[in-house]
C-alpha cells in the first residue's frame, strides 16, 4: 500500500494527435516543480498522471503540484493491489483516519472500474465497500443523496481509495503556446495578467519601467518579489528593467501636460515590442482593464495599441477590480502588490489626463520627439535581472 | 565621494569599537555569569565598559543597565516605572513628537486604562512648560520627554521640567529619552533631574543591538524581561558581551573628545545651513538653527520638491540623507513630528533631514552642498510646468 497523488488534466484530454506532446510537457513541469523535494516518480497512464509521494510531506507535494498549469484536480490516494479484501481494509482505515480529523456522519461510496476484466461491476464494488465500512464504524451512516463525504474506489491497473478532490488552476502546460512579454509594474493587475497568460501555456518574460531617482529602489525589489511569486507557477522569469525618466523628461518638456500618461504608455509599448522582438516573444501582455484609469478608456487603448505591431493581450480587459483582486489573493501576489511604493506612472501624473485621445493628435505631439533615439537609448541602458524559483 | 549624512538613523562604528567587539567574540567569549576564569575575565571587561558609559553619562556605575537598544530602554523605563507606581495614579505626560518606541508603548497603556497627555509643540518643535504645569496633578505618575527630537533636532527644556517636578508633592518619575542627545549635548542625568534616561549604542558610533538605561539610585523599576536576574534583575538574559564592550569603547571616545566633537559638529552644521540658505531659494529650516537645537541635525524643506526624489537623486552622487517623513504618495504616513509643528503639506513633503557626525569633514559638506544645489535645481526644472 502506497501513498499516491492522482493528477487529472482537463483540456489536454480534448487534444488530438498532439495530445502526447501536451502530456509530456505536463509531466515535465510536475517533475520540475517537485525537483527541490527530491526525485519523485511521476508517470502517465490511462488518462491520469500519478505522483509517488510515499515518504514525502504530502501537503508540500500537493502545494507544488497544484501550481502546474493544465491540472484540473488532484487526489491524494492509497494505491493497492486489486483484491477486494485489501480494498475493504484500506477503505476502512481511510474512513477511520478521516473521522478522527473531520466530523463525518454520513458517507457514500462511488466506484469506477477502468479495468473491465475485474470480476465485480462498479455498483457492486460500491455496495460491498460501503457495507463493509458501515458494519465496522458504528456512528457512520450511509446517505446516497447528500453525504458528508464521498469515498472513491478506482480499479485500474491497481486499485485506489481516496476521498478528496483538490481543484487545480486548469489551463494548459507552460511552453505549449509560445512566449509573452509582460509589462510588469508593482501593482495588482499586471502580475495577475502574467499569471493568466501563463495559465494558457505561454512562457513569461517581463519588462519593468521605473523612473529612478523619482521612484524608489524598493519599487524594483517589489517587482522582483512579485516575479518570484509568479515564477512558482511559470518558472524562471527574466525581467528587463528600463528607466523611463529620460523619456518622461522629454515629453514633459515638449508635449502638452494632459498627454503625459498616454505618450508614456506608447513609449512603454514601443520599448516592450523592441525587447520582445529581440527575445523572440510572440506577444505583449498588459494588465489593462477597460475604464479602470484615464489611459484605459477605449480611445486610450486604441492610441496605445497603435504604437506597436505585435499582438497585445489584455486578459483582464473585462474584469472588475474586485475580481482581479480575488485572483491576486488566490495566487499570493496581492500582499506584495499593495506595498506602498511609487511607480513610474505617478511621477508625472497630469492633473487632468486626456481621456479621449485621438491618434492623429497624439502622433502630432509625438513628432516633436526623437522617438527612435529615445527608444534605442532606453533599450541600450536597460538592466536585466534573472529571477529564479530557487532563490 | 561617499558622504554619509544620515547619522541620526545610525552611525558607522568606530574602528576601536569594532576591534573591541572582535575581542568579545574571539578571546573573551566566556559567559560573565560563569564561576571560572573565562567568565570572570569577561565580567571584568564588562565592568570597565559600564564604567566608561557611566563616565560619559556623568552617572554612577550602579545606575546603568545594559539593554538591547534604545527601544528596549524606552520600553523598560516606561512600563517599569508605570508598573511600580500604579497605585499612585494613572496619569502620564508626554509629547506629540516622541519616537515610536515611546508613543506605541503609550497607545498600549491607554488601552489598559492609563490617561496619557500628549503635549503640543510650537512651530519650532518645542513644548510649552506652562502647558505641562497645567496638566500636572496629584495622580501624575510619569513624565516622559525626549531630550532632542530625532527629526528636527529641537532640544526640550528637560532641566526646567526636572526643577518643576522637584517641587511636586507626589514626585512623578521623569524619564528622558536621550538617544539623540547623548554625545551631542553636554548633560548629566542629575543635572536634568532625570530618574530614568535611555541611550542607544549605534547612534554614537557603537554597535547596533545594544543600549543603556540610567536608573537613578533607589528608584524602583519593575522588569519587563524575566530570567536569570542579570543586570540587577531588571534585564535578565545573558549579556550581549561584544555589544557591551563596543558601547563602552564608543563611550570612551565620547567623553575623551566631547568638546572638540561638539565644536566640529556646530561648525559643520552652521556652514552647511549657511550655504544652503544662500544658494537655494524657497526653503524652510525646520526647528531652531542654532540655540535650542542639537548640533548634528538640520531639517530643511525644499518647496516644490518631493523629499524622496531629492534623496534618491543625492544618492546617485554618493550622498546619503533621510526624508523628514517616511512619506509615499499611496500610503500617507507623513511625519507626525512635522505635522505637530504645524508645517504645511508641501513643507512636509519636501523635508530632508541631514544629520552629521564628527567624522564628517568640511570637504564632504562642501561637496554635499554643491550636489544639493544642483539636484534641487534639476528637479525643480523637471517638475515645473
PDB file of C-alpha atoms in Angstrom, chain B residues 191-287:
ATOM      1  CA  UNK B 191      21.512  67.969  36.251  1.00  0.00           C
ATOM      2  CA  UNK B 192      18.457  67.242  34.117  1.00  0.00           C
ATOM      3  CA  UNK B 193      16.624  65.850  37.122  1.00  0.00           C
ATOM      4  CA  UNK B 194      16.030  62.590  35.254  1.00  0.00           C
ATOM      5  CA  UNK B 195      15.086  59.437  37.131  1.00  0.00           C
ATOM      6  CA  UNK B 196      15.324  57.292  34.011  1.00  0.00           C
ATOM      7  CA  UNK B 197      17.298  58.036  30.871  1.00  0.00           C
ATOM      8  CA  UNK B 198      17.615  55.986  27.690  1.00  0.00           C
ATOM      9  CA  UNK B 199      20.583  55.826  25.350  1.00  0.00           C
ATOM     10  CA  UNK B 200      21.450  53.716  22.310  1.00  0.00           C
ATOM     11  CA  UNK B 201      24.780  52.313  21.130  1.00  0.00           C
ATOM     12  CA  UNK B 202      24.527  52.698  17.380  1.00  0.00           C
ATOM     13  CA  UNK B 203      23.777  56.424  17.468  1.00  0.00           C
ATOM     14  CA  UNK B 204      27.211  57.165  18.956  1.00  0.00           C
ATOM     15  CA  UNK B 205      29.457  55.103  16.663  1.00  0.00           C
ATOM     16  CA  UNK B 206      28.869  51.998  18.746  1.00  0.00           C
ATOM     17  CA  UNK B 207      27.210  48.761  17.648  1.00  0.00           C
ATOM     18  CA  UNK B 208      23.546  48.047  16.965  1.00  0.00           C
ATOM     19  CA  UNK B 209      21.627  45.817  19.359  1.00  0.00           C
ATOM     20  CA  UNK B 210      22.948  47.453  22.499  1.00  0.00           C
ATOM     21  CA  UNK B 211      21.587  50.261  24.605  1.00  0.00           C
ATOM     22  CA  UNK B 212      21.719  51.615  28.089  1.00  0.00           C
ATOM     23  CA  UNK B 213      19.232  52.709  30.689  1.00  0.00           C
ATOM     24  CA  UNK B 214      20.143  55.023  33.516  1.00  0.00           C
ATOM     25  CA  UNK B 215      18.095  54.248  36.611  1.00  0.00           C
ATOM     26  CA  UNK B 216      18.541  56.709  39.448  1.00  0.00           C
ATOM     27  CA  UNK B 217      19.801  55.098  42.643  1.00  0.00           C
ATOM     28  CA  UNK B 218      16.995  53.641  44.785  1.00  0.00           C
ATOM     29  CA  UNK B 219      14.369  54.065  42.066  1.00  0.00           C
ATOM     30  CA  UNK B 220      12.172  51.007  41.779  1.00  0.00           C
ATOM     31  CA  UNK B 221      11.563  49.718  38.272  1.00  0.00           C
ATOM     32  CA  UNK B 222       9.581  46.569  37.527  1.00  0.00           C
ATOM     33  CA  UNK B 223      11.295  44.406  34.913  1.00  0.00           C
ATOM     34  CA  UNK B 224       9.665  43.528  31.622  1.00  0.00           C
ATOM     35  CA  UNK B 225      12.047  40.641  30.898  1.00  0.00           C
ATOM     36  CA  UNK B 226      12.411  37.826  33.418  1.00  0.00           C
ATOM     37  CA  UNK B 227      15.098  35.183  33.677  1.00  0.00           C
ATOM     38  CA  UNK B 228      18.442  34.687  35.365  1.00  0.00           C
ATOM     39  CA  UNK B 229      18.457  38.085  37.100  1.00  0.00           C
ATOM     40  CA  UNK B 230      21.319  39.611  35.146  1.00  0.00           C
ATOM     41  CA  UNK B 231      21.597  43.427  35.247  1.00  0.00           C
ATOM     42  CA  UNK B 232      20.309  43.548  38.835  1.00  0.00           C
ATOM     43  CA  UNK B 233      17.233  41.612  37.778  1.00  0.00           C
ATOM     44  CA  UNK B 234      15.850  44.437  35.645  1.00  0.00           C
ATOM     45  CA  UNK B 235      17.105  42.989  32.393  1.00  0.00           C
ATOM     46  CA  UNK B 236      17.586  39.237  32.503  1.00  0.00           C
ATOM     47  CA  UNK B 237      19.299  37.346  29.718  1.00  0.00           C
ATOM     48  CA  UNK B 238      22.937  36.533  29.077  1.00  0.00           C
ATOM     49  CA  UNK B 239      24.657  39.808  28.333  1.00  0.00           C
ATOM     50  CA  UNK B 240      25.469  40.840  24.769  1.00  0.00           C
ATOM     51  CA  UNK B 241      29.158  40.989  25.629  1.00  0.00           C
ATOM     52  CA  UNK B 242      30.547  42.164  22.254  1.00  0.00           C
ATOM     53  CA  UNK B 243      27.841  44.842  22.149  1.00  0.00           C
ATOM     54  CA  UNK B 244      28.532  45.972  25.692  1.00  0.00           C
ATOM     55  CA  UNK B 245      32.276  46.156  25.097  1.00  0.00           C
ATOM     56  CA  UNK B 246      31.625  48.072  21.884  1.00  0.00           C
ATOM     57  CA  UNK B 247      29.346  50.546  23.638  1.00  0.00           C
ATOM     58  CA  UNK B 248      31.956  51.001  26.378  1.00  0.00           C
ATOM     59  CA  UNK B 249      34.593  51.788  23.796  1.00  0.00           C
ATOM     60  CA  UNK B 250      32.293  54.219  21.970  1.00  0.00           C
ATOM     61  CA  UNK B 251      31.509  55.955  25.277  1.00  0.00           C
ATOM     62  CA  UNK B 252      35.200  56.322  25.994  1.00  0.00           C
ATOM     63  CA  UNK B 253      35.613  58.119  22.678  1.00  0.00           C
ATOM     64  CA  UNK B 254      32.709  60.371  23.561  1.00  0.00           C
ATOM     65  CA  UNK B 255      33.888  61.666  26.923  1.00  0.00           C
ATOM     66  CA  UNK B 256      37.505  61.999  25.870  1.00  0.00           C
ATOM     67  CA  UNK B 257      36.702  64.234  22.914  1.00  0.00           C
ATOM     68  CA  UNK B 258      33.362  65.770  23.706  1.00  0.00           C
ATOM     69  CA  UNK B 259      34.427  69.413  23.435  1.00  0.00           C
ATOM     70  CA  UNK B 260      36.228  69.095  20.136  1.00  0.00           C
ATOM     71  CA  UNK B 261      33.458  66.841  18.743  1.00  0.00           C
ATOM     72  CA  UNK B 262      30.766  69.361  19.590  1.00  0.00           C
ATOM     73  CA  UNK B 263      32.745  72.236  18.194  1.00  0.00           C
ATOM     74  CA  UNK B 264      33.251  70.358  14.965  1.00  0.00           C
ATOM     75  CA  UNK B 265      29.589  69.405  14.690  1.00  0.00           C
ATOM     76  CA  UNK B 266      28.493  73.008  15.170  1.00  0.00           C
ATOM     77  CA  UNK B 267      30.912  74.237  12.526  1.00  0.00           C
ATOM     78  CA  UNK B 268      29.723  71.642  10.020  1.00  0.00           C
ATOM     79  CA  UNK B 269      26.070  72.335  10.667  1.00  0.00           C
ATOM     80  CA  UNK B 270      26.413  76.108  10.579  1.00  0.00           C
ATOM     81  CA  UNK B 271      28.378  76.236   7.366  1.00  0.00           C
ATOM     82  CA  UNK B 272      26.030  73.716   5.806  1.00  0.00           C
ATOM     83  CA  UNK B 273      22.918  75.732   6.644  1.00  0.00           C
ATOM     84  CA  UNK B 274      24.531  78.999   5.608  1.00  0.00           C
ATOM     85  CA  UNK B 275      25.498  77.640   2.206  1.00  0.00           C
ATOM     86  CA  UNK B 276      22.165  76.030   1.505  1.00  0.00           C
ATOM     87  CA  UNK B 277      20.319  79.183   2.596  1.00  0.00           C
ATOM     88  CA  UNK B 278      22.450  81.395   0.390  1.00  0.00           C
ATOM     89  CA  UNK B 279      22.273  79.257  -2.695  1.00  0.00           C
ATOM     90  CA  UNK B 280      18.768  77.831  -2.779  1.00  0.00           C
ATOM     91  CA  UNK B 281      15.559  79.807  -2.789  1.00  0.00           C
ATOM     92  CA  UNK B 282      12.237  78.664  -1.363  1.00  0.00           C
ATOM     93  CA  UNK B 283      13.474  76.577   1.505  1.00  0.00           C
ATOM     94  CA  UNK B 284      12.459  76.417   5.129  1.00  0.00           C
ATOM     95  CA  UNK B 285      14.674  75.421   8.029  1.00  0.00           C
ATOM     96  CA  UNK B 286      12.588  73.311  10.384  1.00  0.00           C
ATOM     97  CA  UNK B 287      13.270  73.768  14.065  1.00  0.00           C
TER      98      UNK B 287
END
